[in-house]
Structure formats: structure tokens, C-alpha cells
């Protein structure tokens, strides 16, 4: 690393229920190093944050970078969070982390400014700065996994909302009489267009004697059907599998249309594990969204696949840290 880059690095950390991802980002937006450690959440926050700081230091050492060359660290986890005080308020995936002053512990240990944000918001910020939303100042990011998460960037800033939760686009109602969602509501986007929703629709199809290839791939057992099975069956030409993915895509499109009408974004970025089947989902989603949303808003809006993959949260955290220190 040459001298001009020194002192211009930021670190990004994404704390998930299973693992903690770390990245180092230089001032040109290049990821110069990254690593991953187990969260081991049950052992509590203190040991995890201690191991995180060790991992961060060894990442610097591995690239011959001194600790003082790191300017700031951004850190993301699932909320709700007290953003201003840097405290985890509730932690569904991290038992025992409630009330942990993450920012204070890491600032003391690393002696650099530390900024906490919601993980989905940081993933959206990463896509906005360095991914599929690059060049757009207003970006909506949707992540299709078991559930549906998301983040909203307005005029280049994260929309944090109450308790850092930002937006929860997975729980906007798409069909008032639709399937029951994990949140208790009916017809949420998450209940219609997530990987779990795709799997549920496929299980129903198999039980009704449809989806022959889905059933074959699952060895005849409806319990073994997941979104991946549906995707594979669709690739093999199973018309029911294709229809299920298209239905999920159309529900997604309704959700996107609603969000376009509220936020008038330049770019809608769609990522997450279910986007492996994006070929079957994104086109119907686009068609539905562009048909439903206000024409004034759809002109010039791009609906595109995410680019940063599972590192989006950590990369976004590093971008966010850089963004925040410029404001200090
Ligand atoms: Zn819901």
C-alpha cells in the first residue's frame, strides 16, 4: 500500500446471528481485505466484540496497515437500535445482546470513531455507493431471503426511522386477504414473495398433485421442498414452478410499485438468496411495477439485481463510516 492511501481506510462490520463479516475499504471504494468470524452469539456480546477487534487488527496486520491508518468503523446489526447512543435495543438473532453499548465498547478498544446502523439499511447504503445503485441519490433496496428486508436511501442519506429500523418493506400489505405472515398480518409482501413464500406455494402445489418436477427433485417428500427446489424445477421446465416464481415476482412488483409511488426513487435494487432465481422473478416484477406505479415516477426508474451479494452489509458499513466522518 502506498503512502497516499494510508490513513484513508475505513472498516465495515456486519454482525449476523451466525457470523460476523469484516471488510477494509480504501478511499477509492476498493475492498482491500475481508474476513469472517463466528458470532457464537450465545457466549454473549463481550467475547464476540473482543474477538471482532482482534480479527480487525489481524486484518490490518495482514495487509501491513497500521491501526492509526484506519479512520473509522461502521457496524451493522439487526435492530431495533438506539442509533444516536450506539446501543442494541432488541436483538432477536443475538440473545443477551440487548442493551449492549456496541459503539462505546468498540470506540474505546479501537480508538477510532464507530457508527452503528441497521444492517439492512447499511446493505442499501453499500448498493447505493458501490453496487447496483451507484450514481443514484435515491435508492430502494429489497432483500429476498427467508423473509424480505430492505433499506431506503433518500438524497444520499439512510432513512433511519424510529429506532433505526428504517423501513420494513417486507410487511407492507400486498393482498388484504392473502397468506398469513410471520408478523401476524395477512398478505404482507414477505408472505407473498420471499423464499419461504415460494416454498409454501410449491408445497401446496405438490400436495395438490401439481409440480411434478418439484416433487421429483424433493424425492416425493413435500417437506423437502424449498425455494431452491422450485428454481431447479423451473430450470428443468416445470410449468408450475415457473408459475410460482412468476407469481412471487408479480407480488414483488406490486410492492415495488407502492414504494415507487411513495419515494420516487431512481433505482430499485433487488437482492438476497431468492434472486438466484431472479431470471424468473425480476421480469414479472418489473412489468407489474411499471404497469401500476405513476407514470411520472416510472420514467427513468431502474429495477435491477443487487451487485454486492452477502458482503453488502459490511461494505455498506465501511462506506457509511467514511460518509459520517466527512460530516464530523
Ligand atoms: Zn408481515
Short mmCIF file of N, CA and C and ligand atoms in Angstrom, two decimals, residues 170-172 180-191, ligand 1:
data_model
loop_
_atom_site.label_atom_id
_atom_site.label_comp_id
_atom_site.label_asym_id
_atom_site.label_seq_id
_atom_site.Cartn_x
_atom_site.Cartn_y
_atom_site.Cartn_z
N UNK A 170 -40.93 -5.59 3.81
CA UNK A 170 -41.45 -6.95 3.80
C UNK A 170 -42.85 -7.04 4.39
N UNK A 171 -43.24 -6.01 5.14
CA UNK A 171 -44.54 -6.08 5.83
C UNK A 171 -45.55 -5.06 5.32
N UNK A 172 -45.33 -4.56 4.12
CA UNK A 172 -46.41 -3.77 3.50
C UNK A 172 -47.42 -4.77 2.93
N UNK A 180 -51.09 -15.69 5.69
CA UNK A 180 -50.69 -15.09 6.98
C UNK A 180 -49.17 -14.98 7.03
N UNK A 181 -48.70 -13.82 7.48
CA UNK A 181 -47.27 -13.52 7.56
C UNK A 181 -46.76 -13.88 8.96
N UNK A 182 -45.44 -14.01 9.08
CA UNK A 182 -44.82 -14.28 10.39
C UNK A 182 -45.15 -13.16 11.39
N UNK A 183 -45.45 -11.97 10.89
CA UNK A 183 -45.75 -10.83 11.79
C UNK A 183 -47.20 -10.87 12.28
N UNK A 184 -48.01 -11.77 11.72
CA UNK A 184 -49.40 -11.89 12.17
C UNK A 184 -50.40 -11.26 11.20
N UNK A 185 -49.90 -10.37 10.35
CA UNK A 185 -50.76 -9.72 9.36
C UNK A 185 -51.01 -10.68 8.18
N UNK A 186 -51.99 -10.33 7.40
CA UNK A 186 -52.28 -11.14 6.21
C UNK A 186 -51.77 -10.44 4.95
N UNK A 187 -51.24 -11.23 4.03
CA UNK A 187 -50.91 -10.72 2.70
C UNK A 187 -49.75 -9.75 2.64
N UNK A 188 -48.82 -9.83 3.62
CA UNK A 188 -47.61 -9.00 3.55
C UNK A 188 -46.77 -9.41 2.34
N UNK A 189 -45.97 -8.49 1.85
CA UNK A 189 -45.05 -8.79 0.75
C UNK A 189 -44.21 -10.04 1.08
N UNK A 190 -43.75 -10.11 2.34
CA UNK A 190 -42.93 -11.24 2.78
C UNK A 190 -43.67 -12.58 2.69
N UNK A 191 -44.99 -12.52 2.89
CA UNK A 191 -45.79 -13.75 2.83
C UNK A 191 -46.13 -14.13 1.39
ZN1 LIG B 1 -45.74 -9.27 7.80
#
